[in-house]
Tab-separated table of C-alpha atoms in Angstrom:
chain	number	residue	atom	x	y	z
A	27	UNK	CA	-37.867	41.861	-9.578
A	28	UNK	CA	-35.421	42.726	-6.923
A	29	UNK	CA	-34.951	39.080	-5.804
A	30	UNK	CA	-34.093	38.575	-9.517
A	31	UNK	CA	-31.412	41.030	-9.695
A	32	UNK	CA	-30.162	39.648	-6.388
A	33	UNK	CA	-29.908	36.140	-7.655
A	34	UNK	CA	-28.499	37.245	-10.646
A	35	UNK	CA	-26.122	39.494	-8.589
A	36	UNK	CA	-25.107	36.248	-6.616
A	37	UNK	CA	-24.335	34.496	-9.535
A	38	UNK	CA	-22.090	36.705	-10.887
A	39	UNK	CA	-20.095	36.769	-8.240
A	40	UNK	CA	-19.193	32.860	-7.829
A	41	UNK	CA	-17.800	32.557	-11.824
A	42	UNK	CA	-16.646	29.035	-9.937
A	43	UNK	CA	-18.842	27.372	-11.809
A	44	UNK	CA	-18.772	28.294	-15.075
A	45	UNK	CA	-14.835	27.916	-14.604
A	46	UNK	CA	-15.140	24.074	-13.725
A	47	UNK	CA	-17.511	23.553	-17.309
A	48	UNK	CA	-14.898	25.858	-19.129
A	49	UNK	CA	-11.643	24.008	-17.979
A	50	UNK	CA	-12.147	20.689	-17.582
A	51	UNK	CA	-9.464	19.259	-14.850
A	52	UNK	CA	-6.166	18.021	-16.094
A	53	UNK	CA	-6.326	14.452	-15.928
A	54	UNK	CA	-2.890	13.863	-17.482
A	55	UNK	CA	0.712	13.067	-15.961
A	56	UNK	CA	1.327	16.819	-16.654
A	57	UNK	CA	-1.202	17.214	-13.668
A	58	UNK	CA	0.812	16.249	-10.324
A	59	UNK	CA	-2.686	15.729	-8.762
A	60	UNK	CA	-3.341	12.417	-11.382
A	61	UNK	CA	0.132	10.946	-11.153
A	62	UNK	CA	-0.891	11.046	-7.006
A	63	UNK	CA	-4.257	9.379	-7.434
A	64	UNK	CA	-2.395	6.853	-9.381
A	65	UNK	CA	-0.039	6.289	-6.833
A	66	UNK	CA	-2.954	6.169	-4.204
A	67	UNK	CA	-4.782	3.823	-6.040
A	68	UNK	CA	-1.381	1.386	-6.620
A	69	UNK	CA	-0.533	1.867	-3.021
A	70	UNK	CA	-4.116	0.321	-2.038
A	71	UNK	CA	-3.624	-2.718	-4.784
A	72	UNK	CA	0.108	-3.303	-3.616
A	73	UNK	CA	-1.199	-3.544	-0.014
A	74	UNK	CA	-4.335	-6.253	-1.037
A	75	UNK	CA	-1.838	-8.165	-3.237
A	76	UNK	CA	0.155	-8.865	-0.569
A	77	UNK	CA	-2.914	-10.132	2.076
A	78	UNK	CA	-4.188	-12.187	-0.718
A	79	UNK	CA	-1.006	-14.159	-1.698
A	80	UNK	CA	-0.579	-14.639	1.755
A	81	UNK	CA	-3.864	-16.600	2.181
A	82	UNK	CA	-2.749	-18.878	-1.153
A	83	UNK	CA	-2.208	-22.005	0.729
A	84	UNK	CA	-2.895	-25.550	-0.434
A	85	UNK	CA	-6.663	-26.373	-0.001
A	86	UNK	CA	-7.492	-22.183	0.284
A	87	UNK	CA	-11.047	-21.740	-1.313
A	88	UNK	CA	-10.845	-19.921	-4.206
A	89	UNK	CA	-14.468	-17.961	-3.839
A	90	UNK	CA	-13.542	-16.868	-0.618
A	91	UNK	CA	-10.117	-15.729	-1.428
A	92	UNK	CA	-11.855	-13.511	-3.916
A	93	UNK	CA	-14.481	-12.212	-1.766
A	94	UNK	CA	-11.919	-11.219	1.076
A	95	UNK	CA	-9.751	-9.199	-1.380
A	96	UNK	CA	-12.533	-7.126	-2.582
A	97	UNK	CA	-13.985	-6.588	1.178
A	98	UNK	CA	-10.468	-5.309	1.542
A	99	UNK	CA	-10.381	-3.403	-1.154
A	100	UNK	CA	-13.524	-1.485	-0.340
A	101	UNK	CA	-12.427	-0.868	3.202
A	102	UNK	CA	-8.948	0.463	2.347
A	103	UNK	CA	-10.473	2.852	-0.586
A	104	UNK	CA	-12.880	4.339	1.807
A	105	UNK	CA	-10.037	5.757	3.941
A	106	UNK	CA	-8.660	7.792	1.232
A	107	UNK	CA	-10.127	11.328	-0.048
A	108	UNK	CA	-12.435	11.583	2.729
A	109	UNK	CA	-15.367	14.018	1.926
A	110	UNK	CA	-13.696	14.742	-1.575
A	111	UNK	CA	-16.576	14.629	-4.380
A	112	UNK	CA	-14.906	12.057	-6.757
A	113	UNK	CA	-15.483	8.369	-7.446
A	114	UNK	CA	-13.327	5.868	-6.421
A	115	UNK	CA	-13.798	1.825	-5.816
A	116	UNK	CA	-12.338	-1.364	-7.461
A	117	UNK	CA	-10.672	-1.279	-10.673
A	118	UNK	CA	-10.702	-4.914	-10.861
A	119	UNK	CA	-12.047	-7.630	-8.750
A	120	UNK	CA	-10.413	-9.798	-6.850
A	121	UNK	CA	-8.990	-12.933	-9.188
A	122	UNK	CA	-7.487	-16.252	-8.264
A	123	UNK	CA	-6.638	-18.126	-11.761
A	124	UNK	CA	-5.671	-21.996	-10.513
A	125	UNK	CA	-2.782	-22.935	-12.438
A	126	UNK	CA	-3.903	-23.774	-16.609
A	127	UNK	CA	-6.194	-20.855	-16.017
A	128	UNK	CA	-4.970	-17.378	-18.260
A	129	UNK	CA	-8.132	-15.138	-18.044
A	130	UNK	CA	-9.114	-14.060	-14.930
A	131	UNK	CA	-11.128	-16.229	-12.769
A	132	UNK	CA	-13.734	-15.039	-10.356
A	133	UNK	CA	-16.116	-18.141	-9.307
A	134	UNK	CA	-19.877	-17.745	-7.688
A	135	UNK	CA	-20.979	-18.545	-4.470
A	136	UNK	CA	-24.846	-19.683	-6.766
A	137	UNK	CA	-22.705	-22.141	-8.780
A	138	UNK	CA	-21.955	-25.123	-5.989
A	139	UNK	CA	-18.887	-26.997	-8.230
A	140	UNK	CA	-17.052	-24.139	-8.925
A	141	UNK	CA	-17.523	-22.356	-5.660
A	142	UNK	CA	-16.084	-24.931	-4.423
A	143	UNK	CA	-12.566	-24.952	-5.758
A	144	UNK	CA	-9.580	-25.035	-3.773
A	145	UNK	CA	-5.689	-24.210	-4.613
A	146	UNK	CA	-3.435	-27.349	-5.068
A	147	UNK	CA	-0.118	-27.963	-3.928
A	148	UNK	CA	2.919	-26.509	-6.818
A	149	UNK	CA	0.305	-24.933	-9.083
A	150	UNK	CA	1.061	-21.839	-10.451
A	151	UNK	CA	-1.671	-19.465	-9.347
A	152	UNK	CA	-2.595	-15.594	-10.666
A	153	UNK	CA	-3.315	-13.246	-8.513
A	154	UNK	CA	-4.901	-10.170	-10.485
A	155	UNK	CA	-7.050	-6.753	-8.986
A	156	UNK	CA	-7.283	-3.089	-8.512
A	157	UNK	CA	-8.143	-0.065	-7.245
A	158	UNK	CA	-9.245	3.249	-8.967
A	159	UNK	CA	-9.397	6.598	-7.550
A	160	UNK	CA	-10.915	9.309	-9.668
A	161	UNK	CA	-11.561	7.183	-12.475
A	162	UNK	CA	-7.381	6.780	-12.285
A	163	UNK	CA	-6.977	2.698	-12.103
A	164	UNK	CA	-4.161	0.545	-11.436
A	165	UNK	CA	-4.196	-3.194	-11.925
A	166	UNK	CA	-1.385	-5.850	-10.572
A	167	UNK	CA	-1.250	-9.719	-11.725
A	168	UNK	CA	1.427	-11.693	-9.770
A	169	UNK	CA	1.867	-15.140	-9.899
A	170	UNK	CA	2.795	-17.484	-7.321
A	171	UNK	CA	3.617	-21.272	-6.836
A	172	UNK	CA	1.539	-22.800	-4.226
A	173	UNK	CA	2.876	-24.470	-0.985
A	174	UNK	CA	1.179	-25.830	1.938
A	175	UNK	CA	1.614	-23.356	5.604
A	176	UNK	CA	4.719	-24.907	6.152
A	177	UNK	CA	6.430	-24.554	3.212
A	178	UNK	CA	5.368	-21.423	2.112
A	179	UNK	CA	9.142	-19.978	2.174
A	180	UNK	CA	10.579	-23.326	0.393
A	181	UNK	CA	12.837	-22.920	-2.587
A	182	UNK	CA	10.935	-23.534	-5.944
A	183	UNK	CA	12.930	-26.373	-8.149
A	184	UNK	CA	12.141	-28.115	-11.920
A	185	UNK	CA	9.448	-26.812	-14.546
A	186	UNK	CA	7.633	-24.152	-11.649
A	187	UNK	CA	10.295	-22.392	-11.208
A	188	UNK	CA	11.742	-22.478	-15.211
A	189	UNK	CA	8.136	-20.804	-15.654
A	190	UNK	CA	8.016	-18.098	-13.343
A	191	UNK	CA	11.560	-17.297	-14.250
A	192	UNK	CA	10.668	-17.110	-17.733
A	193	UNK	CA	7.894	-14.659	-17.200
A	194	UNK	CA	9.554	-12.762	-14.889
A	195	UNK	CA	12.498	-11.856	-17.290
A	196	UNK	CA	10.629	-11.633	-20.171
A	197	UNK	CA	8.421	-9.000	-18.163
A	198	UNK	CA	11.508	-7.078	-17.220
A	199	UNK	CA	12.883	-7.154	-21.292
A	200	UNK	CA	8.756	-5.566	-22.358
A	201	UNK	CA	8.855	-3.122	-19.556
A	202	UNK	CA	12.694	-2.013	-20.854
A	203	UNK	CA	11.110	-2.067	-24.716
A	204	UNK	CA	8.298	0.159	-23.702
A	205	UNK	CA	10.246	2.896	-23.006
A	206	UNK	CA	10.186	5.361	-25.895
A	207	UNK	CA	14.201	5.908	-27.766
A	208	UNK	CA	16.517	7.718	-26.286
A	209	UNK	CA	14.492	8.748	-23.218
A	210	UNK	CA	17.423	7.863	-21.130
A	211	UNK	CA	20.212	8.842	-23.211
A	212	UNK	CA	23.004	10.417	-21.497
A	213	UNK	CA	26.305	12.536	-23.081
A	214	UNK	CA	26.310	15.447	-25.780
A	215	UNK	CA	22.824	16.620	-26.983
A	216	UNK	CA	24.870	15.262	-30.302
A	217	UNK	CA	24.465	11.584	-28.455
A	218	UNK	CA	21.017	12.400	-26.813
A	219	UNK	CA	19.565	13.771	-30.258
A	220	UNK	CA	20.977	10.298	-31.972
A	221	UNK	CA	19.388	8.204	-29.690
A	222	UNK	CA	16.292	9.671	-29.762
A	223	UNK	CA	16.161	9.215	-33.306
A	224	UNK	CA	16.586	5.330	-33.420
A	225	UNK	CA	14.097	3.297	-34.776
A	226	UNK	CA	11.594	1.693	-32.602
A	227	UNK	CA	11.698	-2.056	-32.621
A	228	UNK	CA	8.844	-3.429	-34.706
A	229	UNK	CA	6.837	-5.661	-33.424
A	230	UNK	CA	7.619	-8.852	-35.189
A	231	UNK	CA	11.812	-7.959	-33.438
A	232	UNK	CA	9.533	-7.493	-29.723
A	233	UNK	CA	7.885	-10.779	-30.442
A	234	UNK	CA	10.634	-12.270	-31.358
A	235	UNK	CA	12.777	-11.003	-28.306
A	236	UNK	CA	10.566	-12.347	-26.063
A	237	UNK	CA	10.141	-15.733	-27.263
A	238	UNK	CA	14.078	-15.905	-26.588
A	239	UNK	CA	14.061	-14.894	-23.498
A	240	UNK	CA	11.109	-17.748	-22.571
A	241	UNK	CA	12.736	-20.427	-24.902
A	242	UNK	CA	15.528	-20.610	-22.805
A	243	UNK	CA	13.842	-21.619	-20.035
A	244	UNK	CA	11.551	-23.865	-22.769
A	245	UNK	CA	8.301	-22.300	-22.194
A	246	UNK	CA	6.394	-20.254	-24.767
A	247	UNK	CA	4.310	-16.816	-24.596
A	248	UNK	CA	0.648	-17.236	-24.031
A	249	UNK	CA	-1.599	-16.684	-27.247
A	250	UNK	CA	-2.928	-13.171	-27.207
A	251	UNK	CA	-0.939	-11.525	-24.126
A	252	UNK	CA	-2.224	-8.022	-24.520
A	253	UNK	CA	-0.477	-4.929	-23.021
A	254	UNK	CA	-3.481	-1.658	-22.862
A	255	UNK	CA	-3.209	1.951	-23.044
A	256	UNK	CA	-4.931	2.549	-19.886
A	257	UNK	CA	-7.190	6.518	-19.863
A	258	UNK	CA	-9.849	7.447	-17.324
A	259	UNK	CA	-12.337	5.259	-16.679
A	260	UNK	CA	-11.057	2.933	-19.599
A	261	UNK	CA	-8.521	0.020	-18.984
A	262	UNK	CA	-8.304	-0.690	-22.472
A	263	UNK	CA	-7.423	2.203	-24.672
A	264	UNK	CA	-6.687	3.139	-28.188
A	265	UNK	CA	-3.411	1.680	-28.121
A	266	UNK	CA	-2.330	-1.810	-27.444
A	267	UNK	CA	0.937	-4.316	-27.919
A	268	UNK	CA	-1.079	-8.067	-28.643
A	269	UNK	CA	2.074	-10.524	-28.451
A	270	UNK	CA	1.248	-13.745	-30.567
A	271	UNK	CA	-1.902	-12.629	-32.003
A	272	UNK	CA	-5.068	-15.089	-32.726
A	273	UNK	CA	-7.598	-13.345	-34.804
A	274	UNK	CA	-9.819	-12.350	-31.826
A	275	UNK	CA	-7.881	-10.322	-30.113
A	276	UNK	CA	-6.359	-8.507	-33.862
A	277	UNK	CA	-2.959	-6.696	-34.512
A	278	UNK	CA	-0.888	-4.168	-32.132
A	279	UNK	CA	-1.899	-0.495	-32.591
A	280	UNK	CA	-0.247	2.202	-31.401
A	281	UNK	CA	3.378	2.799	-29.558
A	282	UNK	CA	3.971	3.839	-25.640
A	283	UNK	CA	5.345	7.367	-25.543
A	284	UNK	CA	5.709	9.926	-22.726
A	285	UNK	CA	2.937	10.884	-21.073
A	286	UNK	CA	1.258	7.421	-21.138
A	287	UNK	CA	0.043	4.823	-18.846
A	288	UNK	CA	-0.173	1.221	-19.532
A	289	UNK	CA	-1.320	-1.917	-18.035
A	290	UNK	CA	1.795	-4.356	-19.212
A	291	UNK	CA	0.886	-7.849	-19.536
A	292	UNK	CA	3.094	-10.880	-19.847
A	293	UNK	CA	1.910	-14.315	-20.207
A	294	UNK	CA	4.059	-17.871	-20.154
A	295	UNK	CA	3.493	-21.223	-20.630
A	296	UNK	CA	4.737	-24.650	-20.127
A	297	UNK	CA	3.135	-25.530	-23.196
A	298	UNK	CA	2.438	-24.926	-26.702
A	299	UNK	CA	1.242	-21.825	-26.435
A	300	UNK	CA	-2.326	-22.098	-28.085
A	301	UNK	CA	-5.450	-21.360	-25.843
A	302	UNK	CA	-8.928	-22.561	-25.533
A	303	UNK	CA	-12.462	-20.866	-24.367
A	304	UNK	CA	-13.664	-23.550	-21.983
A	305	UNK	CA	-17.599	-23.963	-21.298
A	306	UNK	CA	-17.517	-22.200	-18.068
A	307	UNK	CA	-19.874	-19.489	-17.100
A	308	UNK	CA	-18.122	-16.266	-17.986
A	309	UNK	CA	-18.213	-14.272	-14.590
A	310	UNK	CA	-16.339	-11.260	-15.065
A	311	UNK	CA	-17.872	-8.518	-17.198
A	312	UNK	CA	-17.183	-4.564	-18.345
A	313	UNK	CA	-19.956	-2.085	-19.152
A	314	UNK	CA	-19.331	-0.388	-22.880
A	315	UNK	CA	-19.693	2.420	-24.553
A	316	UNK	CA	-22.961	1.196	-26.207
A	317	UNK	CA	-26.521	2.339	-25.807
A	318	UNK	CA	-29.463	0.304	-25.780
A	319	UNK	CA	-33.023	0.499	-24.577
A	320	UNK	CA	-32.950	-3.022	-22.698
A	321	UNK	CA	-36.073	-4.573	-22.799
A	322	UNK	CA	-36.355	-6.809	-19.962
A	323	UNK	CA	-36.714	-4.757	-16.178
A	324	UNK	CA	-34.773	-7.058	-14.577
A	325	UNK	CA	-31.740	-6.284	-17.206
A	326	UNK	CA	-32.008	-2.106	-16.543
A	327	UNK	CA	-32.140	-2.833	-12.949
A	328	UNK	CA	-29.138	-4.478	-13.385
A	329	UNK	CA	-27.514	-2.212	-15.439
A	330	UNK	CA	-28.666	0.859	-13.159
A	331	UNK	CA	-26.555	-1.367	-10.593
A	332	UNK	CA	-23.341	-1.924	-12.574
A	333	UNK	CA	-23.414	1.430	-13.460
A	334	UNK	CA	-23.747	3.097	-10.647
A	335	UNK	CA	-21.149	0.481	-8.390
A	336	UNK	CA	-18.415	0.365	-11.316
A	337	UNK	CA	-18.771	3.075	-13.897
A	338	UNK	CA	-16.288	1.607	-16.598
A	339	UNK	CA	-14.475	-0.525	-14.667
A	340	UNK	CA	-14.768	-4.972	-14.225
A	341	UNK	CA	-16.573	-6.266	-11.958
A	342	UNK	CA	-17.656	-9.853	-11.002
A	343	UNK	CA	-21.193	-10.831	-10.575
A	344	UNK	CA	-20.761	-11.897	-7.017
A	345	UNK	CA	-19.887	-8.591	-6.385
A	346	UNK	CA	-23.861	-7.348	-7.286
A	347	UNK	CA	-26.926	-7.335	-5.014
A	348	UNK	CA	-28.488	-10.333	-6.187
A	349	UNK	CA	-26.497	-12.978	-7.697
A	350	UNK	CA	-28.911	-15.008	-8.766
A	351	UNK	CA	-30.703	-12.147	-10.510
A	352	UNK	CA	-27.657	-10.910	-11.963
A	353	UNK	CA	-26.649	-14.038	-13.725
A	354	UNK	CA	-30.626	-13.570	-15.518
A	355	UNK	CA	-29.978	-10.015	-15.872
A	356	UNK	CA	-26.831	-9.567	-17.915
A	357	UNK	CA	-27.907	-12.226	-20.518
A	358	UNK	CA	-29.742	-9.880	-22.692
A	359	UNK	CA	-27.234	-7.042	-21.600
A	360	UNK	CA	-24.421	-8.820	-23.098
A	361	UNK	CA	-26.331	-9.832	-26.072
A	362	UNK	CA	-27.347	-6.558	-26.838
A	363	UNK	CA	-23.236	-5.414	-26.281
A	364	UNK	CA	-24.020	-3.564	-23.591
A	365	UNK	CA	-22.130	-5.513	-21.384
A	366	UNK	CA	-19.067	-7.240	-22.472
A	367	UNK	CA	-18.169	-10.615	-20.804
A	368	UNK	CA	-14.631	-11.904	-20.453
A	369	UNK	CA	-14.803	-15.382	-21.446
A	370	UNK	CA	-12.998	-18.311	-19.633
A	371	UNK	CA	-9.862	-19.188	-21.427
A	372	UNK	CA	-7.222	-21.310	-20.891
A	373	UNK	CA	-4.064	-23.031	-22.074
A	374	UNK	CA	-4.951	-25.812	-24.734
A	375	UNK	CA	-2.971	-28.385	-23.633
A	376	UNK	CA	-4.049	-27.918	-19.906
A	377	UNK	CA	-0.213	-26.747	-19.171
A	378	UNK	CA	0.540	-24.529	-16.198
A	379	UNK	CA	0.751	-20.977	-17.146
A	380	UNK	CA	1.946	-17.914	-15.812
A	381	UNK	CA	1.201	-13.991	-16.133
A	382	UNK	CA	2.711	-10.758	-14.606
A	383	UNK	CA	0.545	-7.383	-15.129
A	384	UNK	CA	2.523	-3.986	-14.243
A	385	UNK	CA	0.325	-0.880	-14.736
A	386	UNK	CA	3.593	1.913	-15.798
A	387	UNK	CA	3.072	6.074	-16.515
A	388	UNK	CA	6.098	6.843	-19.029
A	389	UNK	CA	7.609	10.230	-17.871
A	390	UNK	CA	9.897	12.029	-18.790
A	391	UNK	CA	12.409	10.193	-16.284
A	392	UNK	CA	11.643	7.247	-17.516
A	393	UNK	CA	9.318	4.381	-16.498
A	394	UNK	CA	7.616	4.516	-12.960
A	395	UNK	CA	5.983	1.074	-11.947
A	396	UNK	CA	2.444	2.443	-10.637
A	397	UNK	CA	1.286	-0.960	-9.381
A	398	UNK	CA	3.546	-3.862	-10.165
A	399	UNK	CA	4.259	-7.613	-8.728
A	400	UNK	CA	6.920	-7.516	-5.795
A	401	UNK	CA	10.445	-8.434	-7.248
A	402	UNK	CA	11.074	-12.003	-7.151
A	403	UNK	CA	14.183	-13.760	-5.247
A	404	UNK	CA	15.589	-15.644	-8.214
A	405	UNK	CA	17.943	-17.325	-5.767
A	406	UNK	CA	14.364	-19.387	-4.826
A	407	UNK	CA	13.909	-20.560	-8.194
A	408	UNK	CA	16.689	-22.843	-8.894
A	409	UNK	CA	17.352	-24.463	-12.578
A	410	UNK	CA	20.278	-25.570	-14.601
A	411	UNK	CA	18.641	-22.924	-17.546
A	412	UNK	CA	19.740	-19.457	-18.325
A	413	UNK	CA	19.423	-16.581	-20.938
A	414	UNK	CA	22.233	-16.414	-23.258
A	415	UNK	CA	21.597	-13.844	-26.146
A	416	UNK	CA	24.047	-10.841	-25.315
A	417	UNK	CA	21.556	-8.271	-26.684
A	418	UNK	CA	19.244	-9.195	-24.886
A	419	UNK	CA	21.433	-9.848	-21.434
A	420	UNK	CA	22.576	-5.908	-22.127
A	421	UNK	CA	18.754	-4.653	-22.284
A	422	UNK	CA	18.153	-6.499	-18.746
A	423	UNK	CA	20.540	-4.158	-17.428
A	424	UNK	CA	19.682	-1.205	-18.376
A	425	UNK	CA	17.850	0.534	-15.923
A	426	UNK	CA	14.176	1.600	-16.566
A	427	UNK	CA	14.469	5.095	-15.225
A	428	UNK	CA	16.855	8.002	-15.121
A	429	UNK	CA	18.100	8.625	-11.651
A	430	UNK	CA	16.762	11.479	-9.363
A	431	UNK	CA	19.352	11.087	-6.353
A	432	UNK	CA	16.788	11.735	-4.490
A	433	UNK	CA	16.933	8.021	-3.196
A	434	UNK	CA	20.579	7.555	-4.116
A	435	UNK	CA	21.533	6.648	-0.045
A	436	UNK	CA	18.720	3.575	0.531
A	437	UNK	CA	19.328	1.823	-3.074
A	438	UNK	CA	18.624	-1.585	-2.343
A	439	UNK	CA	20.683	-4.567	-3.658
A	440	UNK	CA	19.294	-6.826	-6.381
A	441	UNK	CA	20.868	-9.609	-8.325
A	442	UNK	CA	21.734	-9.038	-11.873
A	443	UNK	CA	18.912	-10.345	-13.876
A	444	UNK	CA	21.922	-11.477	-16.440
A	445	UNK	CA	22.897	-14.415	-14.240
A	446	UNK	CA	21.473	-17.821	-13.602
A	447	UNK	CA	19.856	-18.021	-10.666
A	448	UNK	CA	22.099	-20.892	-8.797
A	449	UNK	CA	25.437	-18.894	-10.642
A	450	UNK	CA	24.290	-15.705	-9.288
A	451	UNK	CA	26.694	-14.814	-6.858
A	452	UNK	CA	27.056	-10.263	-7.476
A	453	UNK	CA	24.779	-8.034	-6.690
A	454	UNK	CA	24.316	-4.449	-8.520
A	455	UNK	CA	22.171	-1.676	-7.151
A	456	UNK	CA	18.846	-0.475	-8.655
A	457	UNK	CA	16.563	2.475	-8.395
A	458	UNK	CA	13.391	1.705	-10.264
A	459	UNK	CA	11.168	4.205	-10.193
């Protein structure tokens, strides 16, 4: 009896517990703690971005491009909350899309053709991973124009560089259109109040925006370029902006406001625009929120496996035990939806494409790029096209966030996206975050 009372005793004095199951911890931007992890997490994708577009050289092996950013990735994680009790790993494998590639593209070391595949000279290539920290993710997709050792530095010229120009401003003009009315207003509360109470653009005018922007540089927006609300553990969220919707992927739902954090995706072709699911194995796959009792032990011992390495979050089946096993084990995983597999898609008419993925938190500042593709030199890219749409020009310049001053002394130049790249002789300053 006395050990009882003891014990009970005990308890009562560590109400610890009971105060962790009563108030669950803050996991939104109101929480400095999360907009931190975030950071963390970007800081380790920013750094792995980097490595891996360095290694994009003509006749680089795409496989092993992939499998050395996700080593990395594991090994820069691990130094971060040391002996802190959360999770924390990959938010996205390591992806090298060769150049009429849009999804993802992760190939297998078990299947011998496409293990095999190597980057060609001029192709546009997308680059695309992440890290997560506390079920917190951030996810970057930069694109980059192959070029053998020598030339890596070389200035990009002709339909390459109209493309990655095209994507890159109409990036910048989504990013500028996902920031919620008035936000940034400055002058009388009269003013601020006004602004504030402007009507969003609907989506049919964002669309619309956009494919001006890439016209001008005669390219069109990839069919189905999805922008997600990203939450814990979840990359794709109750909201999303779906620009040039085919009936898979469905209609836009929702609108960015403060307080948010979204993975913003942009998506550019040299051709037509349409898109095609090609015959190749699908590689990359995403647990759901479906429960099934699988059937098969070698599909719950997969399962068990996904689970336990990526929660949520993508993963690639190279990145499991047993690849051979896993490519048996997710078949009747995927058929019973417990599993969801990204399919293989690419640009119908086999035309280069593009993409640029930004993951953004929306405070109350304004728009701070988590994990984002390095800014581009557009002096690199030279072509006789340009955006001419004066809206449009004036939304370029806004800036995406208000300014703290805090960084006011190191602002770095940048060259106003309104200019043609071989016209673009100014410079104007620009704080970002």
């Amino acid at each position: 009896m006395a050990e009882e009372v003891a014990v009970a005793r005990d308890h009562w004095r560590t109400p610890s517990v009971c105060a962790i199951a009563d108030f669950p911890f803050d996991y939104t931007l109101n929480n400095p703690d999360t907009l931190t992890k975030y950071k963390t997490a970007a800081q380790i994708s920013h750094k792995i971005l980097e490595a891996v577009s360095g290694w994009c050289v003509e006749g680089a092996n795409i496989l092993s491009l992939c499998q050395k950013g996700d080593k990395l990735l594991g090994e820069e994680v691990a130094k971060v909350y040391k002996g802190k009790k959360i999770s924390k790993g990959i938010s996205h494998p390591t992806t090298v899309s060769p150049s009429s590639h849009i999804t993802p593209y992760t190939p297998l070391s078990t299947d011998a053709e496409e293990g095999a595949t190597v980057l060609k000279a001029n192709e546009p290539v997308k680059i695309q991973l992440g890290a997560q920290i506390d079920g917190l993710g951030t996810i970057v997709c930069d694109t980059i124009i192959v070029k053998s050792d020598k030339d890596k530095d070389a200035e990009v010229s002709g339909r390459e560089a109209d493309l990655i120009l095209a994507t890159y401003y109409a990036s910048e003009l989504l990013l500028r259109l996902m920031i919620p009315p008035g936000l940034l207003a400055s002058g009388s509360e009269e003013e601020k109040k006004a602004a504030a109470a402007e009507k969003r653009p609907t989506q049919a005018k964002i669309t619309q925006m956009l494919e001006t922007v890439v016209k001008s540089y005669e390219c069109n927006i990839s069919e189905g370029t999805t922008s997600w609300l990203f939450e814990r553990n979840e990359i794709e969220g109750k909201k999303k902006i779906v620009l040039c919707p085919s009936d898979k992927e469905g209609r836009s739902e929702g609108v960015p406001e403060v307080g948010d954090v979204w993975g913003v995706e942009m998506g550019v072709t040299l051709g037509s625009g349409k898109t095609k699911t090609t015959d190749q194995r699908p590689t990359l796959h995403r647990r759901t929120t479906i429960t099934y009792q699988l059937k098969r032990p070698s599909s719950r011992q997969i399962l068990s496996e996904i689970v336990k390495k990526f929660g949520n979050f993508p993963f690639s089946l190279r990145q499991l035990d047993d690849e051979r096993a896993a490519k048996v084990g997710v078949v009747e995983c995927v058929r019973s939806n417990v599993l969801r597999q990204y399919e293989v898609v690419t640009d119908k008419d086999s035309a280069p494409v593009a993409r640029f993925l930004t993951t953004i938190a929306l405070t109350r500042n304004g728009l701070i790029r988590l994990a984002a593709p390095p800014p581009i030199d557009v002096s690199r890219y030279k072509t006789d096209k340009k955006i001419t749409d004066e809206q449009i020009l004036k939304i370029l310049e806004q800036p995406t966030a208000r300014s703290t001053g805090a960084k006011g002394k190191n602002k770095k130049k940048k060259k106003k996206p309104a200019k043609k790249a071989a016209d673009d002789d100014e410079e104007s300053s620009s704080e970002e975050e």
